[in-house]
Amino acid sequence: MPKFKPHIRVKNLNLFYEGHHALKDITVDIPEKEITAIIGPSGCGKTTLLKSLNRLIDLVDGIEISGEVIVDGEDIYSTKVDVTYIRKKIGMLGQKPYPLPMSIYDNVAYGPRIHGMRKKKELDGIVEHYLEVAGLWDEVKDRLKSPASMLSAGQQQRLCLARSLAVEPEIILGDEPTSALDPISSKRIEEVFIALKKDYTIVIVTHILRQAVRLADYVIFLYMGDVIEQGPAKEIFENPKEERTKAYIGGEIS
Amino acid sequence: MDRKLKEAIASKLMLLATVFSSLLIFAVVIGLIQKSRPILATHSLSELLLSSSWFPLRGEFGFYPFIIGTIWVTVLAMLFSLPLCLLTSIYLAEYAPAKIRAFIKPLIDLLAGIPSVVYGLWGILIVVPLIKDYVAPFFGYSATGYCLLAGGIVLAIMVFPIIIAVSEEVFRAVPHEIREVSLALGATKWQTVKHVALRAALPGVIAAIVLGFSRAFGETMAVMMVVGNVARVPSSVFEPAYPLTALIANNYGEMMSVPLYDSALLLSALILLLVILFFSIAARIVLLRIERRVM
């Protein structure tokens, strides 16, 4: 049994996609206010697992899912749960930055607005605060009204992060959040993640081992839909117990 | 033959074809201007456009009733079709399960292929009696049923398939990921459609509307069959009107012995063309503006 306090508990999660068994009886615990990295070769189900954690997987047709994902003591797949509430609580940062087709300001204000906030002053405060947190404020404070698409990819990704944070989630999911970025922009996102973990539980999917080593406190190694090994990052990277984990970390399977 | 030579010939040939097709618009405009010169030489443009007296035999050519007729029929058609088209295309693109979409889409596309004379007949058989017996009396008017409203309804149905097909494509071209972004922030589906999909699709939807508008504006046969064709400024939607297109189709080739008559008709054709050109250009400008603002 884990020694930490889990924020998300996945129990016997099975997922079939058009008959293909994509996630096989996954049981993992994700620690609170730490960075958990889900690693594994491409096509092993990392992103599927991540999207199961905020029910974004619901959008895919032909999915069958069973098992439980318990967040704060509540199964998010329970029929009593409001999915918009789950997604507000569990934010997501995608592989590529997708700014909404609106201004920088409106991108960050979008989430608070759809959840009912109307007061200009409060919105201004939220926009400034989260752009600060995402490390973008100084670069955009003079052009908040210009289209978000004018920003560079790296800036867009930080904008997307600010947008996710603005709805005040407890958990942030990152699906290879730096894969479309140059090394300097990637580094900035990583720095923001490290700074964020004192307040948020963070789960990232990454296929870059070195990134997992730099960021992760806890690691889940996924291989063909199976959790092969999970544990504190130090143990997994320095002293893996499973042969396949060793092989993956040693670069023999990818 | 040398393949470089073939290359040169092929590219020149394509250039020639492109130049030819792009010059056609100028050929049409210049031809119409030439033909409408005689009437412009003897009548002032403001008299032609703003006078309501249409007595070709007396040499009076006031296009005002026809222009108003055209505008009214088009506006009515757009008013009827726009809400329906938008809701349908949003439903098909965003909400409908794949099976329902696969069933409905061909039905709507089929509408586009129906010849306009069939729409006209359908208008005469269904819409006109309906207006005469039920709609007009309900509003306290007595009418023959051959009126602006009938023209507007028939036209609305004719522009349906165009606007729906184009705007549905536009909605489906909006990247799935930006919807995901919105949903991942806890937005409902409708919020996502309204604030994100519709916004991203706006330029394309406007293009679809302009396309439908041009079709409605220029449509002749079906409108002519149900609109009554009386050269008077209508005072209600239950009165007959006489759009420019109907004027040209009904009269060109007839009564050509009347002096200036053919020149007058060609001028009205020129007016139609210029209005549609104007709207296309205006739409382009609006599109550019929107794209600069949001994209």
Coordinates of C-alpha atoms in Angstrom, one line a residue:
Chain A
M1 CA 0.0 0.0 0.0
P2 CA 1.2 3.5 -0.8
K3 CA 2.8 5.6 1.8
F4 CA 1.5 8.8 0.3
K5 CA -1.9 10.4 0.3
P6 CA -3.5 9.6 -3.1
H7 CA -5.5 12.3 -4.9
I8 CA -6.6 10.1 -7.7
R9 CA -7.2 6.4 -7.2
V10 CA -7.8 4.3 -10.3
K11 CA -9.3 0.9 -9.6
N12 CA -9.6 -1.9 -12.1
L13 CA -10.0 0.4 -15.0
N14 CA -10.7 -1.4 -18.3
L15 CA -11.2 0.3 -21.5
F16 CA -12.2 -1.2 -24.9
Y17 CA -12.0 0.8 -28.1
E18 CA -14.0 -0.9 -30.8
G19 CA -13.2 -4.3 -29.4
H20 CA -9.5 -3.5 -28.7
H21 CA -8.6 -3.9 -25.1
A22 CA -6.7 -0.5 -24.7
L23 CA -6.4 -0.3 -20.9
K24 CA -6.1 -3.6 -19.0
D25 CA -7.3 -3.6 -15.5
I26 CA -5.4 -0.5 -14.4
T27 CA -5.0 0.1 -10.7
V28 CA -2.9 3.1 -9.8
D29 CA -2.7 5.7 -7.1
I30 CA -1.6 9.2 -8.0
P31 CA -0.1 11.3 -5.1
E32 CA -1.4 14.7 -4.1
K33 CA 0.6 17.8 -4.9
E34 CA 3.4 15.9 -6.7
I35 CA 4.2 15.3 -10.3
T36 CA 3.4 11.9 -11.6
A37 CA 4.7 10.9 -15.0
I38 CA 3.1 8.3 -17.1
I39 CA 5.8 6.8 -19.4
G40 CA 5.8 4.1 -22.0
P41 CA 6.3 3.5 -25.7
S42 CA 3.9 5.2 -28.1
G43 CA 0.6 3.5 -28.6
C44 CA 0.7 1.9 -25.1
G45 CA -2.4 3.8 -23.8
K46 CA -0.7 6.7 -22.0
T47 CA -3.0 9.4 -23.5
T48 CA -6.0 7.2 -23.2
L49 CA -5.4 6.7 -19.5
L50 CA -4.8 10.4 -19.0
K51 CA -8.1 11.3 -20.8
S52 CA -9.9 8.8 -18.7
L53 CA -9.0 10.9 -15.6
N54 CA -11.1 13.9 -16.7
R55 CA -13.6 11.9 -18.8
L56 CA -12.4 13.6 -21.9
I57 CA -12.4 10.1 -23.2
D58 CA -16.2 10.3 -23.3
L59 CA -15.9 12.3 -26.5
V60 CA -14.5 9.3 -28.4
D61 CA -17.2 7.2 -30.1
G62 CA -17.1 3.4 -29.6
I63 CA -15.5 3.4 -26.1
E64 CA -16.5 1.0 -23.4
I65 CA -15.2 1.7 -19.9
S66 CA -15.5 -0.1 -16.6
G67 CA -13.9 0.3 -13.2
E68 CA -13.5 3.4 -11.0
V69 CA -11.6 6.6 -11.0
I70 CA -11.9 8.1 -7.5
V71 CA -11.1 11.7 -7.0
D72 CA -11.6 13.2 -3.6
G73 CA -13.5 10.1 -2.5
E74 CA -15.9 10.3 -5.5
D75 CA -16.1 8.0 -8.5
I76 CA -16.0 10.4 -11.5
Y77 CA -17.8 7.7 -13.6
S78 CA -20.7 7.6 -11.2
T79 CA -23.9 8.6 -12.9
K80 CA -24.6 11.1 -10.2
V81 CA -21.5 13.2 -11.1
D82 CA -21.8 16.2 -13.3
V83 CA -19.1 15.9 -16.0
T84 CA -18.6 19.7 -16.3
Y85 CA -17.8 19.8 -12.6
I86 CA -15.2 17.0 -13.0
R87 CA -13.5 18.8 -15.9
K88 CA -13.4 22.1 -14.0
K89 CA -11.7 20.4 -11.1
I90 CA -9.3 18.5 -13.4
G91 CA -7.6 20.7 -16.0
M92 CA -5.9 19.6 -19.1
L93 CA -3.0 20.8 -21.2
G94 CA -2.8 19.2 -24.7
Q95 CA 0.0 18.1 -26.9
K96 CA -0.1 21.1 -29.1
P97 CA -1.2 24.5 -28.0
Y98 CA -4.7 25.2 -29.2
P99 CA -5.6 28.8 -28.4
L100 CA -9.3 29.5 -28.7
P101 CA -10.2 31.8 -31.7
M102 CA -10.3 34.9 -29.5
S103 CA -8.0 37.4 -27.8
I104 CA -5.3 36.6 -25.3
Y105 CA -7.5 38.1 -22.5
D106 CA -10.6 36.2 -23.6
N107 CA -8.7 32.9 -23.8
V108 CA -7.9 33.2 -20.1
A109 CA -11.2 34.6 -19.1
Y110 CA -13.1 32.0 -21.1
G111 CA -13.2 29.4 -18.3
P112 CA -14.3 31.7 -15.5
R113 CA -16.9 33.2 -17.8
I114 CA -18.5 29.9 -18.8
H115 CA -18.7 29.1 -15.1
G116 CA -20.7 32.3 -14.6
M117 CA -18.2 35.0 -13.6
R118 CA -19.2 38.3 -15.1
K119 CA -17.5 41.0 -13.1
K120 CA -14.9 42.8 -15.2
K121 CA -12.7 43.6 -12.3
E122 CA -12.5 40.1 -11.0
L123 CA -11.9 38.8 -14.5
D124 CA -9.1 41.3 -14.9
G125 CA -7.5 40.1 -11.7
I126 CA -7.8 36.4 -12.7
V127 CA -6.4 37.0 -16.1
E128 CA -3.4 38.9 -14.7
H129 CA -2.8 36.4 -11.9
Y130 CA -2.8 33.3 -14.0
L131 CA -0.8 34.8 -16.9
E132 CA 1.8 35.7 -14.1
V133 CA 1.7 32.1 -12.8
A134 CA 2.2 30.7 -16.3
G135 CA 5.1 33.2 -16.8
L136 CA 3.5 35.0 -19.7
W137 CA 2.2 38.3 -18.2
D138 CA 5.3 40.4 -18.9
E139 CA 5.3 39.4 -22.5
V140 CA 1.6 40.1 -23.2
K141 CA 0.4 42.7 -20.8
D142 CA 0.4 45.4 -23.5
R143 CA -1.5 43.4 -26.0
L144 CA -4.1 41.5 -24.2
K145 CA -6.7 42.3 -26.8
S146 CA -4.7 40.9 -29.8
P147 CA -5.6 37.5 -31.1
A148 CA -4.0 34.6 -29.2
S149 CA -2.9 33.1 -32.6
M150 CA -0.3 35.9 -32.9
L151 CA 1.8 34.4 -30.1
S152 CA 4.6 31.9 -30.7
A153 CA 3.9 28.3 -30.0
G154 CA 5.7 28.4 -26.7
Q155 CA 3.8 31.5 -25.6
Q156 CA 0.6 29.8 -26.8
Q157 CA 1.2 26.8 -24.6
R158 CA 1.8 29.0 -21.6
L159 CA -1.4 30.8 -22.5
C160 CA -3.2 27.4 -22.6
L161 CA -1.8 26.6 -19.2
A162 CA -3.0 30.0 -17.8
R163 CA -6.4 29.2 -19.3
S164 CA -6.5 25.8 -17.6
L165 CA -5.5 27.3 -14.3
A166 CA -8.0 30.1 -14.5
V167 CA -10.9 27.8 -13.7
E168 CA -9.1 26.9 -10.5
P169 CA -8.6 23.1 -10.9
E170 CA -7.1 20.9 -8.2
I171 CA -5.4 18.6 -10.7
I172 CA -3.6 19.4 -14.0
L173 CA -3.2 16.8 -16.7
G174 CA -0.5 17.3 -19.3
D175 CA -0.5 15.2 -22.5
E176 CA 3.0 15.5 -23.7
P177 CA 2.7 19.2 -23.1
T178 CA 6.1 20.1 -24.6
S179 CA 6.1 17.8 -27.6
A180 CA 5.4 20.7 -30.0
L181 CA 7.8 23.2 -28.5
D182 CA 11.4 24.2 -29.0
P183 CA 13.8 23.3 -26.2
I184 CA 13.7 26.8 -24.5
S185 CA 9.9 26.9 -24.5
S186 CA 9.8 23.3 -23.2
K187 CA 12.2 24.3 -20.4
R188 CA 9.9 27.2 -19.4
I189 CA 6.9 24.9 -19.2
E190 CA 8.8 22.4 -17.1
E191 CA 9.8 25.2 -14.7
V192 CA 6.2 26.3 -14.4
F193 CA 5.2 22.7 -13.7
I194 CA 7.7 22.4 -10.9
A195 CA 6.6 25.7 -9.4
L196 CA 2.9 24.6 -9.6
K197 CA 3.3 21.3 -7.7
K198 CA 3.1 23.0 -4.3
D199 CA -0.5 23.8 -5.0
Y200 CA -1.6 21.2 -7.6
T201 CA -1.6 17.6 -8.3
I202 CA 0.1 17.1 -11.7
V203 CA 0.0 14.2 -14.0
I204 CA 1.9 14.3 -17.3
V205 CA 2.3 11.9 -20.1
T206 CA 5.7 12.0 -21.7
H207 CA 7.7 9.9 -24.1
I208 CA 10.8 11.8 -23.2
L209 CA 12.5 9.9 -20.5
R210 CA 14.8 12.7 -19.5
Q211 CA 11.8 14.9 -19.0
A212 CA 10.3 12.3 -16.7
V213 CA 13.6 12.1 -14.8
R214 CA 13.7 16.0 -14.5
L215 CA 10.1 16.4 -13.4
A216 CA 8.6 13.3 -11.9
D217 CA 8.2 12.4 -8.2
Y218 CA 6.2 9.4 -9.1
V219 CA 6.3 7.2 -12.2
I220 CA 3.8 4.9 -13.8
F221 CA 5.2 2.7 -16.6
L222 CA 2.6 1.6 -19.1
Y223 CA 3.2 -1.1 -21.7
M224 CA 0.6 -2.3 -24.2
G225 CA -2.2 -1.2 -21.9
D226 CA -0.8 -2.8 -18.8
V227 CA 0.7 -1.0 -15.8
I228 CA 4.1 -2.8 -15.6
E229 CA 5.5 -0.9 -12.7
Q230 CA 4.6 2.2 -10.6
G231 CA 6.5 3.8 -7.7
P232 CA 8.6 6.8 -6.7
A233 CA 10.6 8.1 -9.6
K234 CA 13.9 7.4 -7.9
E235 CA 13.1 3.7 -7.5
I236 CA 11.8 3.3 -11.0
F237 CA 14.7 5.0 -12.7
E238 CA 17.5 3.7 -10.5
N239 CA 16.3 0.4 -9.5
P240 CA 13.5 -1.0 -11.7
K241 CA 12.1 -4.3 -10.6
E242 CA 10.6 -5.4 -13.8
E243 CA 12.6 -6.6 -16.8
R244 CA 10.4 -4.6 -19.2
T245 CA 10.9 -1.4 -17.2
K246 CA 14.7 -2.0 -17.3
A247 CA 14.5 -2.6 -21.1
Y248 CA 12.5 0.6 -21.7
I249 CA 14.6 2.8 -19.5
G250 CA 17.7 1.3 -21.0
G251 CA 16.4 2.3 -24.5
E252 CA 15.9 -1.3 -25.7
I253 CA 12.1 -0.9 -26.3
S254 CA 10.6 2.3 -27.5
Chain B
M1 CA 8.7 15.4 -77.7
D2 CA 11.1 16.9 -75.3
R3 CA 9.6 16.9 -71.8
K4 CA 10.7 20.4 -71.1
L5 CA 8.8 21.6 -74.1
K6 CA 5.7 19.7 -72.9
E7 CA 6.1 21.4 -69.6
A8 CA 6.2 24.8 -71.2
I9 CA 3.2 24.0 -73.4
A10 CA 1.2 22.6 -70.5
S11 CA 1.8 25.6 -68.3
K12 CA 1.0 28.1 -71.0
L13 CA -2.2 26.2 -71.9
M14 CA -3.4 26.4 -68.3
L15 CA -2.5 30.0 -68.1
L16 CA -4.5 30.7 -71.2
A17 CA -7.5 28.8 -69.8
T18 CA -7.3 30.7 -66.5
V19 CA -7.0 34.1 -68.2
F20 CA -10.0 33.3 -70.4
S21 CA -12.2 32.3 -67.6
S22 CA -11.2 35.2 -65.4
L23 CA -11.8 37.7 -68.2
L24 CA -15.4 36.4 -68.8
I25 CA -16.7 38.6 -65.9
F26 CA -15.3 41.7 -67.6
A27 CA -16.8 40.6 -71.0
V28 CA -20.2 40.3 -69.4
V29 CA -20.0 43.6 -67.6
I30 CA -18.7 45.5 -70.6
G31 CA -21.3 43.9 -72.8
L32 CA -24.1 44.9 -70.5
I33 CA -22.7 48.5 -70.1
Q34 CA -22.5 48.9 -73.9
K35 CA -26.1 47.7 -74.3
S36 CA -27.5 49.9 -71.5
R37 CA -25.8 53.0 -72.8
P38 CA -28.7 54.2 -75.0
I39 CA -31.1 54.4 -72.1
L40 CA -28.5 55.9 -69.8
A41 CA -28.0 58.6 -72.5
T42 CA -31.6 59.7 -72.5
H43 CA -32.6 59.1 -68.8
S44 CA -30.8 60.1 -65.7
L45 CA -29.7 57.2 -63.4
S46 CA -31.6 58.6 -60.4
E47 CA -34.8 58.7 -62.4
L48 CA -34.3 55.1 -63.6
L49 CA -33.6 53.8 -60.1
L50 CA -36.0 55.9 -58.1
S51 CA -39.0 56.5 -60.3
S52 CA -42.0 54.2 -59.9
S53 CA -43.6 54.8 -63.2
W54 CA -43.1 51.9 -65.6
F55 CA -44.7 52.8 -68.9
P56 CA -42.3 51.6 -71.6
L57 CA -44.7 52.8 -74.4
R58 CA -44.5 56.3 -73.1
G59 CA -40.8 56.0 -72.7
E60 CA -40.9 55.9 -68.9
F61 CA -38.7 53.3 -67.3
G62 CA -38.8 53.5 -63.5
F63 CA -37.1 50.5 -61.9
Y64 CA -37.9 51.3 -58.4
P65 CA -40.8 48.8 -57.9
F66 CA -38.7 46.0 -59.4
I67 CA -35.7 46.9 -57.3
I68 CA -37.9 46.9 -54.2
G69 CA -39.5 43.7 -55.2
T70 CA -36.1 42.0 -55.6
I71 CA -34.9 43.3 -52.3
W72 CA -38.0 42.3 -50.4
V73 CA -38.2 38.8 -51.8
T74 CA -34.6 38.2 -51.0
V75 CA -34.8 39.6 -47.5
L76 CA -37.8 37.5 -46.7
A77 CA -36.1 34.4 -48.1
M78 CA -33.1 35.1 -45.9
L79 CA -35.2 35.8 -42.8
F80 CA -37.0 32.5 -43.2
S81 CA -34.0 30.4 -44.1
L82 CA -31.2 31.7 -41.9
P83 CA -32.4 30.5 -38.5
L84 CA -33.5 27.1 -39.9
C85 CA -30.2 26.7 -41.8
L86 CA -28.0 27.6 -38.9
L87 CA -29.8 25.3 -36.4
T88 CA -29.8 22.5 -38.9
S89 CA -26.1 22.8 -39.8
I90 CA -25.1 23.1 -36.1
Y91 CA -27.2 20.0 -35.3
L92 CA -25.8 18.0 -38.1
A93 CA -22.2 18.9 -37.5
E94 CA -22.1 19.1 -33.7
Y95 CA -24.9 17.0 -32.2
A96 CA -26.2 14.4 -34.7
P97 CA -25.0 10.8 -34.3
A98 CA -23.1 9.7 -37.4
K99 CA -26.0 7.5 -38.5
I100 CA -28.6 10.3 -38.4
R101 CA -26.2 12.6 -40.2
A102 CA -25.6 10.0 -42.9
F103 CA -29.4 9.7 -43.4
I104 CA -30.3 13.4 -43.4
K105 CA -27.4 14.9 -45.3
P106 CA -28.3 13.3 -48.6
L107 CA -31.9 14.3 -48.2
I108 CA -30.8 17.9 -47.9
D109 CA -28.4 17.6 -50.8
L110 CA -31.2 16.2 -52.9
L111 CA -33.1 19.5 -52.4
A112 CA -30.3 21.3 -54.2
G113 CA -30.7 19.2 -57.3
I114 CA -34.4 19.9 -57.8
P115 CA -34.9 22.2 -60.9
S116 CA -36.3 25.6 -59.9
V117 CA -39.4 25.2 -62.1
V118 CA -40.4 22.3 -59.9
Y119 CA -40.1 24.6 -56.8
G120 CA -42.2 27.1 -58.7
L121 CA -44.9 24.5 -59.4
W122 CA -44.8 23.3 -55.8
G123 CA -45.2 27.0 -54.7
I124 CA -48.3 27.4 -56.9
L125 CA -49.8 24.2 -55.7
I126 CA -49.1 24.4 -52.0
V127 CA -47.7 27.8 -50.9
V128 CA -50.0 30.1 -52.9
P129 CA -53.3 28.4 -51.8
L130 CA -52.1 28.2 -48.2
I131 CA -51.4 31.9 -48.1
K132 CA -54.7 32.8 -49.9
D133 CA -56.9 30.6 -47.7
Y134 CA -55.2 30.7 -44.3
V135 CA -52.2 33.0 -43.8
A136 CA -53.5 36.2 -45.3
P137 CA -57.0 35.9 -43.7
F138 CA -55.4 35.2 -40.4
F139 CA -53.6 38.6 -40.6
G140 CA -56.8 40.3 -41.9
Y141 CA -55.7 40.6 -45.5
S142 CA -57.4 39.3 -48.6
A143 CA -55.0 38.1 -51.2
T144 CA -54.6 36.0 -54.3
G145 CA -51.7 34.2 -52.7
Y146 CA -49.4 35.2 -55.5
C147 CA -47.4 37.6 -53.5
L148 CA -44.1 38.6 -51.9
L149 CA -44.6 36.1 -49.1
A150 CA -45.0 33.2 -51.5
G151 CA -41.8 34.2 -53.3
G152 CA -39.9 34.5 -50.1
I153 CA -41.0 31.1 -48.8
V154 CA -40.2 29.3 -52.1
L155 CA -36.8 31.1 -52.3
A156 CA -36.1 30.3 -48.7
I157 CA -36.5 26.6 -49.4
M158 CA -34.3 26.9 -52.5
V159 CA -31.4 28.4 -50.6
F160 CA -31.7 25.9 -47.7
P161 CA -29.5 23.2 -49.2
I162 CA -26.8 25.6 -50.2
I163 CA -26.4 27.3 -46.8
I164 CA -26.8 24.1 -44.9
A165 CA -24.3 22.2 -47.0
V166 CA -21.6 24.9 -46.9
S167 CA -22.0 25.8 -43.3
E168 CA -22.1 22.2 -42.1
E169 CA -18.8 21.6 -43.9
V170 CA -17.4 24.8 -42.3
F171 CA -18.4 23.6 -38.8
R172 CA -16.9 20.2 -39.4
A173 CA -13.6 21.9 -40.5
V174 CA -13.2 23.5 -37.1
P175 CA -10.5 21.6 -35.4
H176 CA -11.8 19.0 -33.0
E177 CA -9.2 20.0 -30.5
I178 CA -10.5 23.5 -29.8
R179 CA -13.8 22.0 -28.8
E180 CA -11.9 19.6 -26.6
V181 CA -10.2 22.5 -25.0
S182 CA -13.5 24.1 -24.2
L183 CA -15.1 20.9 -22.9
A184 CA -12.0 20.2 -20.8
L185 CA -12.5 23.6 -19.1
G186 CA -15.9 22.3 -17.9
A187 CA -18.0 24.0 -20.6
T188 CA -21.2 22.4 -21.7
K189 CA -21.7 21.3 -25.2
W190 CA -23.9 24.3 -26.1
Q191 CA -21.4 26.7 -24.5
T192 CA -18.7 25.1 -26.6
V193 CA -20.8 25.4 -29.8
K194 CA -21.8 28.9 -29.1
H195 CA -18.5 30.4 -28.0
V196 CA -16.0 28.3 -29.8
A197 CA -17.3 26.4 -32.8
L198 CA -19.6 29.2 -34.0
R199 CA -16.9 31.7 -33.5
A200 CA -14.3 29.8 -35.4
A201 CA -16.7 29.0 -38.1
L202 CA -18.1 32.5 -38.5
P203 CA -16.1 33.5 -41.6
G204 CA -17.2 30.4 -43.4
V205 CA -20.8 30.7 -42.2
I206 CA -20.9 34.3 -43.6
A207 CA -19.5 33.0 -46.9
A208 CA -22.3 30.4 -46.9
I209 CA -24.9 33.1 -46.3
V210 CA -23.6 35.3 -49.1
L211 CA -23.7 32.3 -51.4
G212 CA -27.4 31.7 -50.4
F213 CA -28.1 35.4 -50.8
S214 CA -26.7 35.5 -54.3
R215 CA -28.7 32.5 -55.2
A216 CA -31.9 34.1 -53.8
F217 CA -31.2 37.4 -55.4
G218 CA -30.6 36.0 -58.8
E219 CA -33.2 33.3 -58.8
T220 CA -35.8 33.8 -61.6
M221 CA -38.1 30.9 -62.5
A222 CA -39.5 29.8 -59.2
V223 CA -40.0 33.4 -58.0
M224 CA -41.6 34.5 -61.2
M225 CA -44.2 31.7 -60.9
V226 CA -45.5 32.6 -57.5
V227 CA -44.8 36.3 -56.9
G228 CA -47.6 37.8 -59.0
N229 CA -45.5 40.1 -61.3
V230 CA -47.3 43.4 -60.9
A231 CA -45.1 46.5 -61.4
R232 CA -46.1 48.3 -58.3
V233 CA -44.3 48.9 -55.0
P234 CA -45.9 46.4 -52.6
S235 CA -47.3 47.7 -49.3
S236 CA -47.5 44.4 -47.5
V237 CA -46.0 40.9 -47.9
F238 CA -49.4 39.7 -49.2
E239 CA -49.2 42.0 -52.2
P240 CA -47.7 40.9 -55.5
A241 CA -44.3 42.2 -56.5
Y242 CA -42.2 42.1 -59.6
P243 CA -38.5 41.3 -59.1
L244 CA -35.9 42.4 -61.7
T245 CA -35.1 38.8 -62.7
A246 CA -38.8 38.2 -63.5
L247 CA -39.0 41.4 -65.4
I248 CA -36.1 40.4 -67.7
A249 CA -37.3 36.8 -68.2
N250 CA -40.9 37.8 -68.9
N251 CA -40.1 40.6 -71.3
Y252 CA -36.8 40.1 -73.1
G253 CA -37.5 39.1 -76.6
E254 CA -41.1 40.4 -76.5
M255 CA -42.1 44.0 -77.2
M256 CA -38.6 44.6 -78.5
S257 CA -40.1 47.1 -81.0
V258 CA -40.7 49.5 -78.2
P259 CA -37.7 52.0 -78.3
L260 CA -35.1 51.6 -75.6
Y261 CA -37.0 48.6 -74.1
D262 CA -34.1 46.1 -74.6
S263 CA -31.7 48.7 -73.3
A264 CA -33.8 49.1 -70.2
L265 CA -33.9 45.4 -69.6
L266 CA -30.1 45.1 -70.0
L267 CA -29.6 47.9 -67.6
S268 CA -31.7 46.0 -65.0
A269 CA -29.5 42.9 -65.7
L270 CA -26.4 45.2 -65.1
I271 CA -28.0 46.4 -61.8
L272 CA -28.5 42.8 -60.7
L273 CA -25.0 41.9 -61.5
L274 CA -23.5 44.9 -59.8
V275 CA -25.5 44.3 -56.6
I276 CA -24.3 40.7 -56.4
L277 CA -20.8 41.9 -57.1
F278 CA -21.1 44.5 -54.4
F279 CA -22.3 41.9 -51.9
S280 CA -19.5 39.5 -52.7
I281 CA -16.9 42.2 -52.2
A282 CA -18.5 43.4 -49.0
A283 CA -18.5 39.9 -47.7
R284 CA -14.8 39.5 -48.6
I285 CA -14.0 42.6 -46.6
V286 CA -16.1 41.4 -43.6
L287 CA -14.4 38.0 -43.7
L288 CA -10.9 39.6 -43.7
R289 CA -11.9 41.7 -40.8
I290 CA -13.2 38.8 -38.8
E291 CA -10.2 36.7 -39.6
R292 CA -7.8 39.4 -38.5
R293 CA -9.8 39.8 -35.2
V294 CA -10.2 36.2 -34.1
M295 CA -8.0 33.9 -36.0

